[in-house]
Structures are given as structure tokens and as C-alpha cells.
Short mmCIF file of C-alpha atoms in Angstrom, two decimals:
data_model
loop_
_atom_site.label_atom_id
_atom_site.label_comp_id
_atom_site.label_asym_id
_atom_site.label_seq_id
_atom_site.Cartn_x
_atom_site.Cartn_y
_atom_site.Cartn_z
CA UNK A 1 116.50 121.52 58.39
CA UNK A 2 119.44 121.50 60.83
CA UNK A 3 121.96 121.15 57.97
CA UNK A 4 120.62 124.29 56.35
CA UNK A 5 120.50 126.07 59.70
CA UNK A 6 124.12 125.15 60.33
CA UNK A 7 125.12 126.38 56.85
CA UNK A 8 123.43 129.74 57.52
CA UNK A 9 124.94 129.99 61.03
CA UNK A 10 128.45 129.31 59.68
CA UNK A 11 128.12 131.89 56.90
CA UNK A 12 126.79 134.56 59.29
CA UNK A 13 129.40 133.81 61.95
CA UNK A 14 132.16 134.33 59.39
CA UNK A 15 130.73 137.46 57.77
CA UNK A 16 129.52 139.19 60.96
CA UNK A 17 132.55 138.11 63.04
CA UNK A 18 130.32 137.00 65.92
CA UNK A 19 129.38 133.44 66.88
CA UNK A 20 125.91 132.56 65.62
CA UNK A 21 124.13 129.49 67.04
CA UNK A 22 121.24 127.69 65.35
CA UNK A 23 119.38 128.14 68.67
CA UNK A 24 118.96 131.79 67.65
CA UNK A 25 116.71 130.89 64.72
CA UNK A 26 112.92 130.76 64.89
CA UNK A 27 110.09 129.70 62.61
CA UNK A 28 107.69 132.36 61.28
CA UNK A 29 104.15 132.02 62.59
CA UNK A 30 102.78 132.64 59.10
CA UNK A 31 104.24 130.54 56.22
CA UNK A 32 103.93 133.54 53.91
CA UNK A 33 106.68 135.23 55.94
CA UNK A 34 109.24 132.57 55.09
CA UNK A 35 110.62 129.20 56.14
CA UNK A 36 113.09 130.39 58.79
CA UNK A 37 113.30 133.61 60.79
CA UNK A 38 116.46 135.23 62.20
CA UNK A 39 115.67 137.69 65.04
CA UNK A 40 118.42 140.32 65.19
CA UNK A 41 117.68 142.00 68.54
CA UNK A 42 120.11 139.87 70.53
CA UNK A 43 122.94 140.84 68.11
CA UNK A 44 122.36 144.60 68.31
CA UNK A 45 124.55 145.28 71.37
CA UNK A 46 127.53 143.29 70.11
CA UNK A 47 127.39 144.62 66.55
CA UNK A 48 126.49 148.16 67.66
CA UNK A 49 123.79 148.34 64.98
CA UNK A 50 120.03 148.52 65.06
CA UNK A 51 118.17 145.16 64.65
CA UNK A 52 116.72 146.44 61.36
CA UNK A 53 120.15 147.32 59.95
CA UNK A 54 121.50 143.93 61.04
CA UNK A 55 118.59 142.25 59.24
CA UNK A 56 119.45 144.21 56.07
CA UNK A 57 123.09 143.14 56.41
CA UNK A 58 122.03 139.50 56.77
CA UNK A 59 119.83 139.88 53.70
CA UNK A 60 122.88 140.92 51.67
CA UNK A 61 125.11 138.15 53.09
CA UNK A 62 122.61 135.34 52.47
CA UNK A 63 121.81 136.45 48.91
CA UNK A 64 124.91 134.49 47.84
CA UNK A 65 123.81 131.21 49.48
CA UNK A 66 122.53 128.86 46.75
CA UNK A 67 120.06 127.04 49.03
CA UNK A 68 118.21 130.34 49.63
CA UNK A 69 115.88 131.99 47.13
CA UNK A 70 115.32 135.26 48.97
CA UNK A 71 115.45 136.97 52.37
CA UNK A 72 112.72 139.41 53.45
CA UNK A 73 113.36 142.02 56.12
CA UNK A 74 110.48 142.83 58.46
CA UNK A 75 111.51 145.13 61.30
CA UNK A 76 114.32 143.42 63.18
CA UNK A 77 113.78 140.04 61.51
CA UNK A 78 115.47 138.51 58.46
CA UNK A 79 113.04 135.92 57.06
CA UNK A 80 114.56 133.23 54.86
CA UNK A 81 112.81 131.56 51.92
CA UNK A 82 114.63 128.37 50.93
CA UNK A 83 115.10 127.17 47.37
CA UNK A 84 112.42 124.49 47.36
CA UNK A 85 114.09 122.09 44.95
CA UNK A 86 117.40 122.17 46.84
CA UNK A 87 115.59 121.86 50.17
CA UNK A 88 113.53 118.81 49.08
CA UNK A 89 116.47 117.04 47.43
CA UNK A 90 118.56 117.52 50.58
CA UNK A 91 115.74 116.24 52.79
CA UNK A 92 115.34 113.03 50.78
CA UNK A 93 119.05 112.41 50.31
CA UNK A 94 119.84 112.72 54.00
CA UNK A 95 120.43 109.44 55.79
CA UNK A 96 119.53 109.39 59.46
CA UNK A 97 122.54 108.91 61.71
CA UNK A 98 122.10 106.36 64.47
CA UNK A 99 123.13 107.87 67.81
CA UNK A 100 124.74 105.40 70.22
CA UNK A 101 126.57 105.09 73.54
CA UNK A 102 125.22 108.21 75.21
CA UNK A 103 125.16 106.57 78.64
CA UNK A 104 122.59 104.90 80.88
CA UNK A 105 119.34 106.44 82.12
CA UNK A 106 117.33 104.86 84.93
CA UNK A 107 113.63 105.73 84.90
CA UNK A 108 111.53 105.19 88.02
CA UNK A 109 108.02 104.99 86.58
CA UNK A 110 104.51 103.64 87.15
CA UNK A 111 105.13 102.32 90.68
CA UNK A 112 101.56 101.55 91.81
CA UNK A 113 100.80 100.32 95.32
CA UNK A 114 99.97 96.66 95.79
CA UNK A 115 96.44 95.75 96.86
CA UNK A 116 95.03 98.81 95.10
CA UNK A 117 93.51 98.98 91.62
CA UNK A 118 95.45 100.45 88.72
CA UNK A 119 93.53 103.68 88.30
CA UNK A 120 93.50 106.36 85.61
CA UNK A 121 95.79 108.30 87.92
CA UNK A 122 98.50 105.63 87.54
CA UNK A 123 98.33 105.92 83.76
CA UNK A 124 100.24 109.21 83.76
CA UNK A 125 103.45 107.95 85.42
CA UNK A 126 103.39 104.77 83.31
CA UNK A 127 102.84 106.36 79.91
CA UNK A 128 104.87 109.53 80.43
CA UNK A 129 107.71 107.35 81.70
CA UNK A 130 107.54 104.91 78.80
CA UNK A 131 107.41 107.69 76.22
CA UNK A 132 110.42 109.42 77.79
CA UNK A 133 112.23 106.05 77.82
CA UNK A 134 111.64 105.67 74.08
CA UNK A 135 112.75 109.24 73.43
CA UNK A 136 116.02 108.57 75.26
CA UNK A 137 116.54 105.31 73.37
CA UNK A 138 116.03 107.23 70.13
CA UNK A 139 118.82 109.58 71.27
CA UNK A 140 121.25 106.71 71.85
CA UNK A 141 120.89 106.06 75.59
CA UNK A 142 120.56 102.71 77.32
CA UNK A 143 117.38 102.89 79.39
CA UNK A 144 116.61 100.90 82.54
CA UNK A 145 112.88 100.97 83.31
CA UNK A 146 112.26 100.50 87.04
CA UNK A 147 108.84 99.72 88.52
CA UNK A 148 109.37 100.69 92.16
CA UNK A 149 106.22 98.92 93.37
CA UNK A 150 104.75 100.37 96.57
CA UNK A 151 104.67 97.31 98.77
CA UNK A 152 105.78 98.72 102.13
CA UNK A 153 104.58 101.30 104.60
CA UNK A 154 101.90 101.99 107.17
CA UNK A 155 99.12 101.53 104.58
CA UNK A 156 99.85 97.81 104.50
CA UNK A 157 99.49 97.64 108.24
CA UNK A 158 96.09 99.29 107.76
CA UNK A 159 95.14 96.78 105.08
CA UNK A 160 96.15 93.83 107.26
CA UNK A 161 94.15 95.30 110.14
CA UNK A 162 91.14 95.78 107.85
CA UNK A 163 91.36 92.22 106.53
CA UNK A 164 91.67 90.84 110.06
CA UNK A 165 88.59 92.81 111.11
CA UNK A 166 86.25 92.43 108.13
CA UNK A 167 87.92 90.32 105.43
CA UNK A 168 86.44 87.12 104.04
CA UNK A 169 88.96 84.90 102.25
CA UNK A 170 86.50 83.55 99.68
CA UNK A 171 85.42 87.05 98.65
CA UNK A 172 89.01 88.27 98.30
CA UNK A 173 89.93 85.23 96.20
CA UNK A 174 86.91 85.84 93.93
CA UNK A 175 87.76 89.51 93.18
CA UNK A 176 91.01 90.33 94.98
CA UNK A 177 91.74 93.92 93.95
CA UNK A 178 88.15 95.13 94.21
CA UNK A 179 87.65 93.49 97.60
CA UNK A 180 90.95 94.72 99.03
CA UNK A 181 90.05 98.24 97.92
CA UNK A 182 86.72 97.99 99.76
CA UNK A 183 88.57 96.93 102.91
CA UNK A 184 91.06 99.79 102.56
CA UNK A 185 88.31 102.39 102.07
CA UNK A 186 86.32 100.94 104.99
CA UNK A 187 89.34 101.15 107.28
CA UNK A 188 89.65 104.88 106.62
CA UNK A 189 86.01 105.32 107.60
CA UNK A 190 85.77 102.93 110.56
CA UNK A 191 89.24 101.61 111.41
CA UNK A 192 91.64 102.39 114.26
CA UNK A 193 94.81 104.13 113.02
CA UNK A 194 96.76 102.75 115.97
CA UNK A 195 95.79 99.23 114.92
CA UNK A 196 97.15 99.89 111.43
CA UNK A 197 100.45 101.19 112.81
CA UNK A 198 100.73 98.17 115.10
CA UNK A 199 100.30 95.70 112.23
CA UNK A 200 102.89 97.51 110.12
CA UNK A 201 105.31 97.27 113.02
CA UNK A 202 104.60 93.52 113.14
CA UNK A 203 105.21 93.33 109.40
CA UNK A 204 108.55 95.11 109.76
CA UNK A 205 109.75 92.77 112.49
CA UNK A 206 108.78 89.67 110.48
CA UNK A 207 105.55 88.51 112.11
CA UNK A 208 104.63 85.31 110.25
CA UNK A 209 100.90 86.08 109.88
CA UNK A 210 101.55 89.65 108.71
CA UNK A 211 104.15 88.49 106.16
CA UNK A 212 101.85 85.77 104.82
CA UNK A 213 98.97 88.21 104.22
CA UNK A 214 101.33 90.82 102.72
CA UNK A 215 102.80 88.30 100.24
CA UNK A 216 99.29 87.20 99.22
CA UNK A 217 98.18 90.80 98.62
CA UNK A 218 101.33 91.37 96.54
CA UNK A 219 100.91 88.25 94.36
CA UNK A 220 97.32 89.02 93.33
CA UNK A 221 98.15 92.68 92.69
CA UNK A 222 101.15 92.04 90.43
CA UNK A 223 99.14 89.55 88.41
CA UNK A 224 96.45 92.18 87.84
CA UNK A 225 98.98 94.89 86.94
CA UNK A 226 100.72 92.70 84.37
CA UNK A 227 97.58 92.39 82.26
CA UNK A 228 97.32 96.18 82.07
CA UNK A 229 101.00 96.65 81.21
CA UNK A 230 100.58 94.14 78.36
CA UNK A 231 97.64 96.14 76.96
CA UNK A 232 99.64 99.36 77.18
CA UNK A 233 102.73 97.84 75.55
CA UNK A 234 104.95 98.59 78.55
CA UNK A 235 107.58 96.29 80.05
CA UNK A 236 110.12 96.76 82.85
CA UNK A 237 113.74 95.84 83.43
CA UNK A 238 113.41 95.88 87.21
CA UNK A 239 110.61 95.28 89.70
CA UNK A 240 112.77 96.12 92.72
CA UNK A 241 110.03 97.27 95.07
CA UNK A 242 110.10 99.27 98.30
CA UNK A 243 110.60 96.11 100.36
CA UNK A 244 113.70 95.26 98.29
CA UNK A 245 115.51 98.02 100.18
CA UNK A 246 114.63 96.84 103.70
CA UNK A 247 118.11 95.42 104.28
CA UNK A 248 119.84 98.40 102.65
CA UNK A 249 118.49 101.22 104.80
CA UNK A 250 120.64 100.60 107.87
CA UNK A 251 123.76 101.29 105.81
CA UNK A 252 122.29 104.68 104.84
CA UNK A 253 121.49 105.50 108.47
CA UNK A 254 125.07 104.59 109.44
CA UNK A 255 126.42 106.90 106.71
CA UNK A 256 124.27 109.73 108.04
CA UNK A 257 125.61 109.07 111.56
CA UNK A 258 129.24 109.03 110.34
CA UNK A 259 128.70 112.40 108.67
CA UNK A 260 127.01 113.70 111.88
CA UNK A 261 123.89 114.57 109.94
CA UNK A 262 121.24 112.89 112.13
CA UNK A 263 119.45 115.00 114.72
CA UNK A 264 116.76 114.18 117.28
CA UNK A 265 113.44 115.95 116.82
CA UNK A 266 110.53 115.04 119.10
CA UNK A 267 111.86 111.49 119.36
CA UNK A 268 112.33 111.08 115.59
CA UNK A 269 115.60 111.22 113.64
CA UNK A 270 115.92 113.90 110.96
CA UNK A 271 118.47 115.58 108.71
CA UNK A 272 118.33 119.36 109.04
CA UNK A 273 118.10 121.18 105.72
CA UNK A 274 117.94 124.74 107.04
CA UNK A 275 120.84 125.86 104.85
CA UNK A 276 118.93 124.62 101.78
CA UNK A 277 115.79 126.49 102.96
CA UNK A 278 113.91 123.20 103.15
CA UNK A 279 112.04 121.47 105.99
CA UNK A 280 114.01 118.72 107.81
CA UNK A 281 114.09 115.33 106.10
CA UNK A 282 112.51 112.68 108.36
CA UNK A 283 114.62 109.51 108.38
CA UNK A 284 113.14 107.48 111.24
CA UNK A 285 109.92 107.91 113.21
CA UNK A 286 109.86 107.92 117.00
CA UNK A 287 108.53 104.33 116.93
CA UNK A 288 111.54 103.21 114.85
CA UNK A 289 109.60 102.84 111.57
CA UNK A 290 111.42 103.86 108.40
CA UNK A 291 110.06 106.28 105.83
CA UNK A 292 109.98 106.93 102.09
CA UNK A 293 113.04 109.17 102.35
CA UNK A 294 115.16 106.45 103.98
CA UNK A 295 114.11 103.96 101.34
CA UNK A 296 114.63 106.37 98.44
CA UNK A 297 118.10 107.27 99.69
CA UNK A 298 118.99 103.56 99.71
CA UNK A 299 117.42 103.11 96.26
CA UNK A 300 119.34 106.04 94.73
CA UNK A 301 122.68 104.76 96.05
CA UNK A 302 121.90 101.20 94.92
CA UNK A 303 120.94 102.34 91.41
CA UNK A 304 124.10 104.40 90.99
CA UNK A 305 126.25 101.46 92.13
CA UNK A 306 124.33 98.94 89.99
CA UNK A 307 123.70 100.85 86.76
CA UNK A 308 126.28 103.69 86.83
CA UNK A 309 123.61 105.99 85.43
CA UNK A 310 124.38 109.26 83.69
CA UNK A 311 120.83 110.39 84.43
CA UNK A 312 118.27 109.10 86.91
CA UNK A 313 114.66 110.17 86.35
CA UNK A 314 111.69 109.90 88.71
CA UNK A 315 108.32 110.12 86.95
CA UNK A 316 106.23 111.18 89.92
CA UNK A 317 103.39 113.66 90.45
CA UNK A 318 103.71 117.36 91.25
CA UNK A 319 102.83 116.75 94.90
CA UNK A 320 106.18 115.00 95.51
CA UNK A 321 108.34 117.98 94.49
CA UNK A 322 109.45 118.76 98.06
CA UNK A 323 110.33 115.10 98.72
CA UNK A 324 112.76 114.99 95.79
CA UNK A 325 114.35 118.32 96.72
CA UNK A 326 115.00 116.89 100.19
CA UNK A 327 116.28 113.59 98.76
CA UNK A 328 118.86 115.32 96.55
CA UNK A 329 119.87 117.69 99.35
CA UNK A 330 120.61 114.81 101.75
CA UNK A 331 122.64 112.97 99.09
CA UNK A 332 124.67 116.13 98.49
CA UNK A 333 125.39 116.36 102.22
CA UNK A 334 126.65 112.77 102.05
CA UNK A 335 129.11 113.85 99.34
CA UNK A 336 127.34 112.20 96.40
CA UNK A 337 127.93 114.71 93.62
CA UNK A 338 126.10 112.42 91.20
CA UNK A 339 122.85 113.47 92.90
CA UNK A 340 122.84 116.32 90.34
CA UNK A 341 122.16 113.65 87.71
CA UNK A 342 118.85 112.88 89.41
CA UNK A 343 115.74 114.69 88.17
CA UNK A 344 112.13 114.68 89.28
CA UNK A 345 109.91 114.62 86.17
CA UNK A 346 106.71 115.98 87.66
CA UNK A 347 103.21 115.78 86.24
CA UNK A 348 99.70 116.94 87.09
CA UNK A 349 96.71 114.97 88.31
CA UNK A 350 94.15 113.04 86.31
CA UNK A 351 90.81 114.45 87.42
CA UNK A 352 87.30 113.08 87.05
CA UNK A 353 84.64 115.73 86.47
CA UNK A 354 87.03 118.29 87.89
CA UNK A 355 87.70 116.36 91.12
CA UNK A 356 90.84 114.59 92.30
CA UNK A 357 90.63 110.79 92.22
CA UNK A 358 91.21 109.21 95.64
CA UNK A 359 91.69 105.55 96.58
CA UNK A 360 90.90 106.29 100.22
CA UNK A 361 87.54 107.84 99.36
CA UNK A 362 86.78 105.23 96.72
CA UNK A 363 86.45 107.84 93.93
CA UNK A 364 88.59 105.92 91.46
CA UNK A 365 88.16 105.12 87.77
CA UNK A 366 89.81 101.79 87.00
CA UNK A 367 92.17 101.99 84.04
CA UNK A 368 91.31 98.44 82.98
CA UNK A 369 87.61 99.38 82.74
CA UNK A 370 88.43 102.50 80.70
CA UNK A 371 90.66 100.56 78.29
CA UNK A 372 87.94 97.93 77.80
CA UNK A 373 85.26 100.55 77.23
CA UNK A 374 87.44 102.48 74.81
CA UNK A 375 88.18 99.29 72.86
CA UNK A 376 84.47 98.39 72.72
CA UNK A 377 83.52 101.85 71.45
CA UNK A 378 86.27 101.75 68.83
CA UNK A 379 85.05 98.35 67.64
CA UNK A 380 81.49 99.64 67.44
CA UNK A 381 82.64 102.56 65.31
CA UNK A 382 84.57 100.27 62.97
CA UNK A 383 81.63 97.91 62.66
CA UNK A 384 79.59 100.85 61.38
CA UNK A 385 82.24 102.30 59.06
CA UNK A 386 84.12 99.20 57.90
CA UNK A 387 82.19 95.99 58.72
CA UNK A 388 84.54 93.81 56.62
CA UNK A 389 87.69 94.95 58.41
CA UNK A 390 89.91 91.94 59.18
CA UNK A 391 91.23 91.57 62.75
CA UNK A 392 88.66 94.11 63.88
CA UNK A 393 89.05 93.32 67.59
CA UNK A 394 92.82 93.76 67.50
CA UNK A 395 92.56 97.02 65.56
CA UNK A 396 89.90 98.21 68.00
CA UNK A 397 92.30 97.55 70.88
CA UNK A 398 95.07 99.50 69.11
CA UNK A 399 92.74 102.43 68.47
CA UNK A 400 90.99 102.41 71.86
CA UNK A 401 94.17 102.13 73.92
CA UNK A 402 95.98 104.55 71.60
CA UNK A 403 93.22 107.12 72.09
CA UNK A 404 93.61 107.01 75.88
CA UNK A 405 97.39 107.34 75.66
CA UNK A 406 97.37 110.16 73.10
CA UNK A 407 94.87 112.14 75.15
CA UNK A 408 97.36 112.08 78.02
CA UNK A 409 100.57 112.75 76.11
CA UNK A 410 99.30 115.59 73.92
CA UNK A 411 99.04 117.72 77.08
CA UNK A 412 101.91 119.38 78.91
CA UNK A 413 102.71 116.77 81.57
CA UNK A 414 102.75 119.39 84.34
CA UNK A 415 99.09 120.25 83.84
CA UNK A 416 96.12 118.49 85.40
CA UNK A 417 93.88 116.58 82.99
CA UNK A 418 90.10 116.27 83.26
CA UNK A 419 89.36 112.89 81.71
CA UNK A 420 86.53 112.44 79.20
CA UNK A 421 86.26 109.20 77.24
CA UNK A 422 83.91 110.72 74.67
CA UNK A 423 86.37 113.50 73.74
CA UNK A 424 89.29 111.08 73.72
CA UNK A 425 87.76 108.72 71.15
CA UNK A 426 86.74 111.22 68.50
CA UNK A 427 88.07 110.37 65.04
CA UNK A 428 88.53 114.01 64.12
CA UNK A 429 90.35 116.85 65.84
CA UNK A 430 93.40 116.52 68.05
CA UNK A 431 93.03 112.83 68.90
CA UNK A 432 94.93 109.58 68.61
CA UNK A 433 92.41 108.00 66.22
CA UNK A 434 92.80 111.00 63.88
CA UNK A 435 96.57 110.46 63.68
CA UNK A 436 96.19 106.68 63.31
CA UNK A 437 93.67 107.13 60.52
CA UNK A 438 96.09 109.48 58.73
CA UNK A 439 98.70 106.73 58.92
CA UNK A 440 96.19 104.31 57.39
CA UNK A 441 95.39 106.78 54.61
CA UNK A 442 99.07 107.28 53.72
CA UNK A 443 99.70 103.53 53.74
CA UNK A 444 96.73 102.88 51.43
CA UNK A 445 98.28 105.19 48.82
CA UNK A 446 101.74 103.54 48.74
CA UNK A 447 101.16 99.88 49.61
CA UNK A 448 101.05 98.64 46.01
CA UNK A 449 103.35 101.25 44.48
CA UNK A 450 107.05 101.44 43.62
CA UNK A 451 108.77 104.83 43.70
CA UNK A 452 112.08 106.68 44.10
CA UNK A 453 112.70 110.34 44.80
CA UNK A 454 113.71 112.21 41.65
CA UNK A 455 116.24 115.00 42.25
CA UNK A 456 116.05 118.33 40.46
CA UNK A 457 112.27 118.52 40.06
CA UNK A 458 110.28 121.60 40.95
CA UNK A 459 108.33 121.14 44.17
CA UNK A 460 104.57 121.37 43.82
CA UNK A 461 103.14 124.21 45.91
CA UNK A 462 100.70 121.89 47.68
CA UNK A 463 103.58 119.68 48.92
CA UNK A 464 105.68 122.42 50.49
CA UNK A 465 103.97 122.52 53.89
CA UNK A 466 104.47 118.77 54.32
CA UNK A 467 108.16 119.05 53.42
CA UNK A 468 108.72 121.84 55.94
CA UNK A 469 107.01 119.87 58.73
CA UNK A 470 108.96 116.69 57.85
CA UNK A 471 112.24 118.61 58.09
CA UNK A 472 111.56 119.41 61.77
CA UNK A 473 111.31 115.78 62.97
CA UNK A 474 114.80 115.22 64.38
CA UNK A 475 115.04 118.53 66.21
CA UNK A 476 111.56 117.95 67.69
CA UNK A 477 112.52 114.51 69.05
CA UNK A 478 115.82 115.82 70.44
CA UNK A 479 114.04 118.72 72.17
CA UNK A 480 111.33 116.41 73.54
CA UNK A 481 113.98 114.13 75.05
CA UNK A 482 115.99 117.03 76.45
CA UNK A 483 112.95 118.65 78.08
CA UNK A 484 111.24 115.35 79.01
CA UNK A 485 108.15 116.54 77.16
CA UNK A 486 106.37 113.94 74.97
CA UNK A 487 103.70 116.51 74.12
CA UNK A 488 106.16 118.07 71.66
CA UNK A 489 106.08 114.84 69.63
CA UNK A 490 102.29 114.59 69.94
CA UNK A 491 101.85 118.15 68.72
CA UNK A 492 104.34 117.55 65.93
CA UNK A 493 102.59 114.44 64.62
CA UNK A 494 99.25 116.26 64.79
CA UNK A 495 100.67 119.09 62.67
CA UNK A 496 102.10 116.59 60.18
CA UNK A 497 98.77 114.74 59.96
CA UNK A 498 96.91 118.00 59.42
CA UNK A 499 99.40 119.11 56.76
CA UNK A 500 99.08 115.79 54.95
CA UNK A 501 95.28 115.85 55.01
CA UNK A 502 95.30 119.34 53.50
CA UNK A 503 97.72 118.08 50.85
CA UNK A 504 95.53 115.04 50.21
CA UNK A 505 92.43 117.21 49.73
CA UNK A 506 94.21 119.49 47.24
CA UNK A 507 96.18 116.96 45.19
CA UNK A 508 95.49 114.00 42.95
CA UNK A 509 98.40 112.05 44.42
CA UNK A 510 98.18 109.01 42.13
CA UNK A 511 97.97 111.06 38.93
CA UNK A 512 100.42 109.54 36.45
CA UNK A 513 102.61 112.52 35.55
CA UNK A 514 106.20 113.72 36.03
CA UNK A 515 105.63 114.40 39.76
CA UNK A 516 104.15 110.97 40.64
CA UNK A 517 107.41 109.46 41.93
CA UNK A 518 108.06 112.40 44.21
CA UNK A 519 104.48 112.55 45.45
CA UNK A 520 104.62 108.87 46.42
CA UNK A 521 108.04 109.35 48.03
CA UNK A 522 106.61 112.21 50.06
CA UNK A 523 103.62 110.16 51.19
CA UNK A 524 105.97 107.32 52.16
CA UNK A 525 108.09 109.69 54.26
CA UNK A 526 104.97 110.97 56.00
CA UNK A 527 103.80 107.40 56.65
CA UNK A 528 107.14 106.38 58.15
CA UNK A 529 107.33 109.54 60.27
CA UNK A 530 103.82 109.15 61.69
CA UNK A 531 104.60 105.54 62.61
CA UNK A 532 107.86 106.59 64.31
CA UNK A 533 106.11 109.32 66.28
CA UNK A 534 103.32 106.99 67.37
CA UNK A 535 105.93 104.51 68.57
CA UNK A 536 107.61 107.24 70.64
CA UNK A 537 104.17 107.97 72.10
CA UNK A 538 103.62 104.27 73.00
CA UNK A 539 100.87 103.94 70.38
CA UNK A 540 100.52 101.31 67.67
CA UNK A 541 100.01 102.21 64.01
CA UNK A 542 97.42 99.94 62.33
CA UNK A 543 97.52 99.66 58.54
CA UNK A 544 93.74 99.42 58.21
CA UNK A 545 90.89 100.89 60.23
#
């Protein structure tokens, strides 16, 4: 589609003597109105003509373009109808260019806290981050996936205090994550906050008992997390955790002192951000304890020095928006212009029955439990529909896990999501299983066939919608990467699946006639495109279901 857009833009730029960008073009909401729409309102001032007269002028200019059959004028819009044969031949002759060497992108994603279960809430950062990573790789970037594990802070002092007060070693060893969560929740109901702060101070100064317990909590947590990452198909290039930056924070504090940025405020040290209309950034508490901001400043500087990133993304919830504004503002004050390459990719909460999930209150849905339940339900469905399916358990895992992921990524990441397993696992509607089943259906039609696209043939009416949707793939992926919005790909692959299923219901695809080769070529292109989109969405594409 972009080639034809560029051809039209070049012709119009020359004939109208004004620069025309393909970003001007739109798609008609109703297919009957054409394949491409050119709104003329933005051109009216420069051309000193009414939008309707400009549309009429465009109609005349484009009548000489061989790839266009006709141009309709509706108000201030010129609606283009492409020559279907030319359009289809161009689509199938076009070889995809591989984009390379666009630079390095670091992505801070997932980042759960040790000694806490991997909840449904953690799914969002993990999956949104991984999908964005794959989108950037598709666009030619080198991606560094960073799991900035939360393994430092006052909460670990609280956990040590809770374990010292109520913990039983045998029970923790039997079910470490579940038992540590119980202790954490109990501390917030019955514990002494001062005791928690005291144990974190001991941890910071290297108390042997505190360090030993902290390392134990970390080991059992990482082991549990790894099983979940394997199920999700996610892997990391770096596990540099919060504690990794313990010996790097003093250098940041010294830089702040050299630049005369540190101020005393009620015994604490802060950087004033009045000029940026932001609250002061707290660097060091009155008791000497460091904070997230200190650590994140050290992490940002370390990542720039280590990876020389062209972009640095933080996949973190909406509630941290202020923190990242402060972080970038402090880096700017230190003279780091590359801070403009940093971007907070925010997202909404995962809610349960309309309520926020909370580790402190114990209202958490474990992701591992949800993935297991989804897999079991998918296997039950397949047992009913296809009892002879080979590798049923593996396919059930692909479908169950894929359903959970798709349910997340089909939504605008900034919105909150109210989780429902029943809605997620439906095999019809806007779900992952629906898209996966469409992939299976397309594969079943082509797996034993041989075919080649035949140029110059008339395009069957029933195939046109599929061809139009296919032509939008590359621009959709590029826009999804640029806006950090995987839902664009999810919505695209849903529209392609729906278009194919309408085509399938209207057409005898395997009918042996002059159009057979092109029908099979079209189905193959749809199959490949669905698989590519599912990959970008961190979902597997089974060949049988």
C-alpha cells in the first residue's frame, strides 16, 4: 500500500505544486467509498481553493494514473479506487526489505519484587515489554531486555523482620513464595514499621544475618519466576537488579554535589525541581537510606555508558509517571542531554472484579495459577472437539497462554483491565484462540498444495477485502513500534482473521479453476501474516487445534 501511496503523493505534489505526504491519506470507513481517501481540508488555505474544488482537481489529476480505476468526490474528500489486478500483482511481487542497524534500545520490563508471587499485575509489564521489544527488532533495532528485579528497599527489611518474628524455616522451604507472602501480609497487619526500617538499615550496612536471609529470599524467588518466563516465551539479556547499583549510587550523589543540586529538606537530601513545576526529587532520607530515584539515576547512567542506547524504555505502570518525570529532570540538570532518549511506557492496572490487586492486602491472583487453569480449560475444550489431536497438552498450553496474552495486548496499554478467564478463553469473538484457529484453518488449506501467484488475473470480488487488509501490514507494525502500542497489531490481526473467515465462508477455495493458484497464494499470505503478528504479540501459532 505504501508504494501506491507514495506514487499518488508524488504525482499530487508535482501537479499541485505543494508537498503532499502519505501521512495525509486516510482509509474510508466504508469499503464502498473506496480504498484510500484524500481529505482536502488541510490543503485549502495553501491552494486558496475550497476542499471540494481541490478534491475535483485531484480527481482529474489521478485519472491518468494507471494503478487507479476511478476517484469519487464526496464533499472535501477524493476517494481512490485502485485497479484491483495491478494492486494484487504489486502486493505479491513486493519483497520485504529487511531493516537493520537502527540503533540499540534498552527495555526495562517485568521487574517483579523478590519474595512476592508473580501476579496477574506483573503480566502487563512483562508482555507489553516483550511485544514492544519484538516490534523494535522487526524495525531493525538491537534490543536489550533488562529485568530490573526489585531486590532492595525497606520492604525487605519488613520481610526480614516478619520472618524473624513469625517465620518457620521448614514451612518456607516447603512453599517459599506463598509462605513469604503470608509473612509480608501479616507484617502489614501486625508488624512494627520501625522494626522493618531497622532491618533494612542492617541489610544496607552488610549485617551477616540480614544478607543471608535476603540472598535466600532472592534465590527461591528467581527460581519461581524463571518457570513463568519460560511458559510466556520471554527471556532477558540482563538481570541487573536494584542491588546491582548499590556501589554506583555514591558517584551519582557526588555528581549532584559538584553541580550544587543537593539541598537539605527536613534532614533529607533533595533536588529542587521548582523550575520544572515538579515536586522535589528525594535522593537520600534523613536516616541515610537511599531511594528509588538514586538507584534509577545510577541505572540510567550505567545503561547509557554500557549499551550506548538510542532509546531507553521503561515499561512501568501509570502510577510511576511523576517518578520518571523527576528522573529525567534531574538527569537534564546534570547535563545529560541523552535523557531525552528515555521514555516511560505507562500502562493501566489489572483489576479483579473491578478492584485493584494488592500484595499487601493479599488480594492477588497468581499468574502461574491462571496460566495452569487456562491451559487445563483449553485442553478440555480440545478433548471435546478434537479428541485425536496429537500433542494435545502442548497445543493446550499454546492456546491457554496465548489467550491470556492476547486479552492483555488487544487493549490500549494505558487502560485498566478487568480480568475474566471465561471471556479470555472464548474461541469466537475478539480472542487469541479465534486468531490461532484462523491460522490453523489457513494452514489446513495449503499444507499439501503447491501454488504460485499468477500475474494479470482479475481479482475475485470475495478476495478484495483480504488483499486490502494484507497491504496494511508493514505500516501497522511501523506505527505500533513508533507509538509503543501492541494493540494496533492485535486489532490488525483480528481484522485480517475476520476478513479471511468471511472469504472462507463465501468461496470454494480449493475449486480447481483458473483462480486456484491465486486463491492458494492469498491463503498462504494470510497464514504467514497471522503467524508473524502472533509472534509480535508473544503468542505461538499451532498448526492444529
